[in-house]
Amino acid sequence: MSTQAFASSKTKAEENANARVRQFASDVRTGLAKPQKELHSKYLYDELGSSLFEAITHLPEYGITRADERLLRRHADDIASLLPSRVAVIELGSGVGQKTRHLLQAIGGDALRYYPIDVSADALARCESDLSEIAEVHPLVQSYLDGMARATAERQAGESFLVMFLGSTIGNFERKCALEFLRDLRGSLLPGDMLLIGADLVKEPDRMLVAYDDPTGVTGAFNLNLLGRINRELGGDFQLRDFEHQARWNEQQRRIEMHLRSRLNQTAFIAEADLTVSFRTGETIWTESSHKFQLSELDGMAEQAGFSVEGQWIDRDWPFAENLWAVR
Ligand code: AVJ
């Protein structure tokens, strides 16, 4: 490669990084200008945020990840038997890909291609080293839909895709947006392709609340890190100790909401967003929603997004549903 080509490709990467910072700054400006201040939950996942989420999955109070993994372990052969004979696997938000191991093993074959998509390069590096004995791992550090486009471009003749969307990440979308997202996903697939999607079910409010407000404080750290990230990446001066983590059960919307509550009247400045923002005591920034599902609504979602239901497995200890849908 010539020096010039190298120089220009480096500039490209820098441009991309700049564009991401500008997008983040603009989203922060918009979100903090709303009457109910809000920040998009995707920004919780920088490298530190992804590590803190990984720690959350080990908390005794947070049953989602273990329920998901139990279902995939117990029913791996059953699920694999319902898949097309020639299949490549794509996973949206794989993290380290630990839950996926069982199913990849059950699918088997000698050249099984696995495309984990995640925003965390560290998580994907671990994913690749952990799973490379079971599958040919092609990590994609990208957004879900960009990653989907990259992976599906490599479809081979006569091959189908299994897309995995585990852990109830679908619950982060407002219900209307979830449906739109599933339709977009459907649009990037072909008949015969399948979707394995995990959904956390409505359960007793106390059980849901403590899962998002653990006494160890890990979820609080995960939430507060969003302000830390704004300080680091956008030159903010948030005093993290002057905010506290809060989890709420919104009964009407059937979702857990995470907020950051201001402990006092205060002002923060965010240099890259050229923004000064004031908080009253008790005022909150809404940082995440985790919608919880009723069994009856899941099949309707499949139907409305253009899928047919091929299988469903439910965990008894932590009500959670694994759903296998096929593209119609
Ligand atoms: C990874 C989006 C499924 O909503 O339960 C965990 C993220 N937030 N604790 C969830 C999360 C607070 C998690 N998802």
Coordinates of C-alpha atoms and ligand atoms in Angstrom, one line a residue:
M1 CA 0.0 0.0 0.0
S2 CA 1.3 3.5 -0.9
T3 CA 1.9 6.0 1.9
Q4 CA -0.8 8.1 0.4
A5 CA -3.4 5.4 0.4
F6 CA -2.5 4.6 4.1
A7 CA -2.8 8.3 5.0
S8 CA -6.2 8.6 3.4
S9 CA -7.6 5.4 5.0
K10 CA -6.5 6.7 8.4
T11 CA -8.3 9.9 7.6
K12 CA -11.4 7.9 6.8
A13 CA -11.3 6.2 10.2
E14 CA -10.9 9.6 11.9
E15 CA -13.8 11.0 9.9
N16 CA -15.9 8.1 11.0
A17 CA -14.9 8.6 14.7
N18 CA -15.7 12.3 14.4
A19 CA -19.1 11.6 12.8
R20 CA -19.9 9.3 15.7
V21 CA -19.0 11.9 18.3
R22 CA -21.0 14.6 16.4
Q23 CA -24.0 12.2 16.3
F24 CA -23.6 11.4 20.0
A25 CA -23.4 15.2 20.8
S26 CA -26.5 15.9 18.7
D27 CA -28.5 13.1 20.3
V28 CA -27.5 14.3 23.8
R29 CA -28.6 17.9 22.9
T30 CA -32.0 16.7 21.6
G31 CA -32.6 14.3 24.4
L32 CA -31.7 16.7 27.2
A33 CA -33.9 19.5 25.7
K34 CA -37.1 17.4 26.1
P35 CA -39.5 18.1 29.0
Q36 CA -38.7 14.5 30.3
K37 CA -35.0 14.5 29.7
E38 CA -33.8 11.3 28.0
L39 CA -30.7 9.7 26.6
H40 CA -30.8 6.7 24.2
S41 CA -30.0 3.4 25.8
K42 CA -27.6 2.4 23.0
Y43 CA -25.1 4.9 24.5
L44 CA -24.9 2.8 27.7
Y45 CA -22.6 0.4 25.8
D46 CA -19.1 1.8 25.5
E47 CA -16.3 -0.6 26.5
L48 CA -16.9 0.1 30.2
G49 CA -20.7 -0.1 29.9
S50 CA -20.4 -3.4 28.0
S51 CA -18.2 -4.8 30.8
L52 CA -20.7 -3.6 33.4
F53 CA -23.6 -5.2 31.5
E54 CA -21.6 -8.4 31.4
A55 CA -21.2 -8.1 35.2
I56 CA -25.0 -7.6 35.5
T57 CA -25.6 -11.0 33.8
H58 CA -23.8 -12.6 36.8
L59 CA -26.0 -10.9 39.4
P60 CA -28.3 -13.3 41.3
E61 CA -31.2 -10.8 40.9
Y62 CA -30.9 -10.6 37.1
G63 CA -32.4 -13.8 35.9
I64 CA -32.7 -13.0 32.2
T65 CA -29.4 -14.2 30.9
R66 CA -29.4 -17.4 32.8
A67 CA -33.0 -18.2 31.7
D68 CA -32.0 -17.5 28.1
E69 CA -28.9 -19.7 28.4
R70 CA -30.9 -22.6 30.2
L71 CA -33.4 -22.6 27.3
L72 CA -30.7 -22.6 24.7
R73 CA -28.8 -25.4 26.4
R74 CA -31.8 -27.6 27.2
H75 CA -33.5 -27.3 23.8
A76 CA -30.5 -26.9 21.5
D77 CA -31.1 -30.2 19.7
D78 CA -34.8 -29.5 19.4
I79 CA -34.2 -26.0 18.0
A80 CA -31.5 -27.3 15.6
S81 CA -33.9 -29.9 14.3
L82 CA -36.3 -27.2 13.2
L83 CA -33.7 -25.3 11.2
P84 CA -33.0 -25.5 7.4
S85 CA -30.4 -28.0 6.6
R86 CA -27.8 -25.5 5.3
V87 CA -27.7 -22.6 7.6
A88 CA -25.3 -19.8 8.6
V89 CA -25.9 -17.9 11.9
I90 CA -26.1 -14.2 12.5
E91 CA -26.4 -12.8 16.0
L92 CA -27.5 -9.3 16.9
G93 CA -25.8 -8.0 20.0
S94 CA -23.8 -11.1 20.6
G95 CA -21.6 -9.7 23.4
V96 CA -19.2 -12.5 24.2
G97 CA -21.5 -15.1 22.6
Q98 CA -21.6 -17.4 25.6
K99 CA -25.3 -18.3 25.3
T100 CA -24.9 -19.2 21.6
R101 CA -22.3 -21.9 22.1
H102 CA -24.9 -24.7 22.8
L103 CA -26.9 -24.0 19.7
L104 CA -23.8 -23.7 17.5
Q105 CA -22.7 -27.1 18.8
A106 CA -26.1 -28.6 18.1
I107 CA -26.1 -27.3 14.6
G108 CA -22.6 -28.6 14.0
G109 CA -21.1 -29.2 10.5
D110 CA -17.6 -28.5 9.6
A111 CA -17.8 -25.0 8.1
L112 CA -20.6 -23.4 10.1
R113 CA -20.3 -19.6 9.6
Y114 CA -21.2 -17.4 12.6
Y115 CA -21.5 -13.6 12.3
P116 CA -21.7 -12.0 15.7
I117 CA -22.6 -8.3 15.5
D118 CA -21.9 -6.0 18.5
V119 CA -20.8 -2.5 19.3
S120 CA -18.1 -3.8 21.6
A121 CA -14.8 -4.8 19.9
D122 CA -13.5 -6.3 23.2
A123 CA -16.6 -8.6 23.5
L124 CA -16.3 -9.7 19.9
A125 CA -12.6 -10.5 20.4
R126 CA -13.5 -12.8 23.3
C127 CA -16.4 -14.2 21.3
E128 CA -14.1 -15.1 18.5
S129 CA -11.4 -16.8 20.6
D130 CA -14.1 -18.7 22.7
L131 CA -16.1 -20.0 19.8
S132 CA -13.6 -20.5 16.9
E133 CA -13.3 -24.2 17.7
I134 CA -17.1 -24.7 17.1
A135 CA -17.6 -22.3 14.1
E136 CA -16.0 -20.1 11.6
V137 CA -16.4 -16.7 13.4
H138 CA -16.8 -13.5 11.4
P139 CA -17.1 -10.7 14.0
L140 CA -18.8 -7.4 12.8
V141 CA -18.3 -4.3 15.0
Q142 CA -21.4 -2.5 13.6
S143 CA -24.9 -1.5 14.2
Y144 CA -27.5 -4.3 13.8
L145 CA -28.8 -3.3 10.4
D146 CA -25.4 -2.5 8.9
G147 CA -24.1 -5.8 10.2
M148 CA -27.1 -7.6 8.8
A149 CA -26.4 -6.2 5.4
R150 CA -22.7 -7.2 5.5
A151 CA -23.5 -10.8 6.7
T152 CA -26.4 -11.5 4.3
A153 CA -24.2 -10.3 1.4
E154 CA -22.2 -13.4 2.0
R155 CA -25.2 -15.8 1.5
Q156 CA -24.2 -18.9 -0.5
A157 CA -26.4 -20.6 -3.0
G158 CA -29.0 -22.9 -1.3
E159 CA -28.2 -21.5 2.1
S160 CA -30.5 -20.0 4.7
F161 CA -29.8 -17.7 7.7
L162 CA -30.7 -18.1 11.3
V163 CA -30.7 -14.7 13.0
M164 CA -30.5 -14.7 16.8
F165 CA -31.8 -11.8 18.8
L166 CA -31.4 -13.0 22.4
G167 CA -31.6 -11.7 25.9
S168 CA -34.9 -9.7 25.4
T169 CA -33.0 -6.9 23.7
I170 CA -36.1 -6.4 21.6
G171 CA -37.6 -5.1 24.9
N172 CA -35.4 -1.9 24.6
F173 CA -37.6 -0.7 21.7
E174 CA -40.9 1.0 22.3
R175 CA -43.6 -1.5 21.2
K176 CA -44.3 0.3 17.9
C177 CA -40.6 0.6 17.1
A178 CA -40.1 -3.1 17.9
L179 CA -42.6 -4.0 15.3
E180 CA -40.9 -1.7 12.7
F181 CA -37.5 -3.1 13.6
L182 CA -38.8 -6.7 13.1
R183 CA -40.3 -5.7 9.7
D184 CA -37.0 -4.2 8.6
L185 CA -35.2 -7.3 9.7
R186 CA -37.8 -9.4 7.8
G187 CA -37.1 -7.2 4.8
S188 CA -33.4 -8.1 4.8
L189 CA -34.1 -11.8 4.8
L190 CA -35.6 -14.4 2.4
P191 CA -38.4 -17.0 2.9
G192 CA -37.0 -20.0 4.7
D193 CA -34.7 -17.8 6.9
M194 CA -35.4 -18.0 10.6
L195 CA -35.3 -15.8 13.7
L196 CA -34.7 -17.0 17.2
I197 CA -35.8 -14.3 19.5
G198 CA -35.8 -14.1 23.3
A199 CA -38.4 -12.2 25.2
D200 CA -38.6 -11.5 29.0
L201 CA -42.1 -12.1 30.3
V202 CA -44.2 -10.0 32.7
K203 CA -43.7 -11.3 36.2
E204 CA -44.1 -10.0 39.8
P205 CA -43.1 -6.3 39.9
D206 CA -40.8 -6.8 42.9
R207 CA -38.8 -9.4 41.1
M208 CA -38.5 -7.3 38.0
L209 CA -37.6 -4.2 40.0
V210 CA -34.7 -5.8 42.0
A211 CA -33.3 -7.2 38.7
Y212 CA -32.8 -3.6 37.6
D213 CA -31.9 -2.2 41.0
D214 CA -29.5 -4.8 42.5
P215 CA -28.2 -4.2 46.1
T216 CA -24.6 -4.6 44.8
G217 CA -25.0 -1.4 42.8
V218 CA -23.8 -2.8 39.5
T219 CA -26.9 -1.7 37.6
G220 CA -26.5 1.7 39.2
A221 CA -22.9 1.9 37.9
F222 CA -24.0 0.7 34.5
N223 CA -26.6 3.6 34.4
L224 CA -24.3 6.3 35.8
N225 CA -21.6 5.3 33.3
L226 CA -23.7 7.1 30.7
L227 CA -22.9 10.4 32.3
G228 CA -19.3 9.3 32.7
R229 CA -19.2 8.6 29.0
I230 CA -20.6 12.0 28.2
N231 CA -17.8 13.5 30.4
R232 CA -15.1 11.5 28.6
E233 CA -16.3 11.7 25.0
L234 CA -18.1 15.0 24.9
G235 CA -16.2 17.0 27.5
G236 CA -19.0 17.1 30.0
D237 CA -18.6 18.0 33.6
F238 CA -21.4 15.9 35.2
Q239 CA -20.8 15.2 38.9
L240 CA -21.8 11.5 39.0
R241 CA -22.1 11.5 42.7
D242 CA -24.9 14.1 42.4
F243 CA -27.1 11.7 40.5
E244 CA -28.7 8.4 41.6
H245 CA -29.9 5.4 39.8
Q246 CA -33.6 4.7 39.8
A247 CA -35.6 1.7 38.4
R248 CA -39.4 2.0 37.9
W249 CA -42.1 -0.4 36.9
N250 CA -44.5 1.3 34.4
E251 CA -47.6 -0.9 34.7
Q252 CA -49.4 0.7 31.9
Q253 CA -46.6 0.3 29.4
R254 CA -45.5 -3.0 30.9
R255 CA -41.9 -2.0 31.1
I256 CA -39.0 -1.3 33.5
E257 CA -37.6 2.2 33.1
M258 CA -34.2 3.2 34.3
H259 CA -33.7 6.9 35.2
L260 CA -30.8 9.0 36.6
R261 CA -32.3 11.2 39.3
S262 CA -30.7 14.5 40.3
R263 CA -30.0 14.7 44.0
L264 CA -30.0 18.5 44.0
N265 CA -30.5 21.6 41.9
Q266 CA -27.5 21.7 39.6
T267 CA -26.1 22.6 36.2
A268 CA -23.9 20.7 33.8
F269 CA -21.9 21.8 30.8
I270 CA -21.2 19.6 27.8
A271 CA -18.5 21.2 25.7
E272 CA -18.8 19.2 22.4
A273 CA -22.6 19.8 22.4
D274 CA -22.1 23.4 23.4
L275 CA -24.8 22.8 25.9
T276 CA -25.6 24.0 29.5
V277 CA -28.3 22.0 31.1
S278 CA -30.0 22.5 34.5
F279 CA -31.6 20.0 36.8
R280 CA -34.0 20.5 39.6
T281 CA -33.8 18.3 42.7
G282 CA -35.6 15.0 41.8
E283 CA -35.7 15.6 38.1
T284 CA -34.6 12.6 36.0
I285 CA -33.0 11.6 32.8
W286 CA -34.7 8.5 31.4
T287 CA -32.0 6.2 30.0
E288 CA -33.6 2.9 29.2
S289 CA -36.8 0.9 28.9
S290 CA -37.0 -2.8 29.1
H291 CA -40.4 -3.9 27.9
K292 CA -41.8 -7.1 29.3
F293 CA -44.1 -9.3 27.2
Q294 CA -47.2 -11.4 27.6
L295 CA -47.1 -14.7 25.9
S296 CA -50.2 -13.8 23.9
E297 CA -48.6 -10.8 22.4
L298 CA -45.5 -12.5 21.0
D299 CA -47.3 -14.6 18.3
G300 CA -49.2 -11.5 17.2
M301 CA -45.8 -9.7 16.8
A302 CA -44.5 -12.5 14.6
E303 CA -47.6 -12.5 12.5
Q304 CA -47.6 -8.7 12.0
A305 CA -43.9 -8.6 11.1
G306 CA -44.2 -11.3 8.4
F307 CA -43.0 -14.4 10.3
S308 CA -44.7 -17.7 11.2
V309 CA -44.2 -19.2 14.6
E310 CA -42.2 -22.5 14.5
G311 CA -41.5 -23.1 18.1
Q312 CA -41.6 -21.6 21.6
W313 CA -39.8 -22.7 24.8
I314 CA -40.4 -21.2 28.2
D315 CA -38.3 -21.1 31.4
R316 CA -40.3 -21.9 34.6
D317 CA -37.8 -20.5 37.1
W318 CA -37.6 -17.1 35.4
P319 CA -40.5 -16.6 33.1
F320 CA -38.8 -16.0 29.7
A321 CA -39.7 -17.2 26.2
E322 CA -37.4 -18.3 23.4
N323 CA -39.3 -18.0 20.1
L324 CA -38.4 -19.6 16.7
W325 CA -40.0 -17.8 13.8
A326 CA -39.7 -18.4 10.1
V327 CA -39.8 -15.8 7.3
R328 CA -43.1 -16.1 5.5
Ligands
AVJ1 C1 -29.4 -6.2 27.4 C2 -31.2 -4.8 26.9 C3 -31.6 -7.0 27.5 O1 -32.9 -4.5 29.3 O2 -32.6 -6.2 30.6 C4 -29.8 -4.8 32.1 C5 -30.0 -4.3 29.6 N1 -30.3 -2.8 31.6 N2 -30.0 -4.1 33.3 C6 -32.2 -5.4 29.7 C7 -30.1 -4.0 31.1 C8 -30.3 -2.9 32.9 C9 -30.8 -5.5 29.2 N3 -30.7 -5.8 27.8

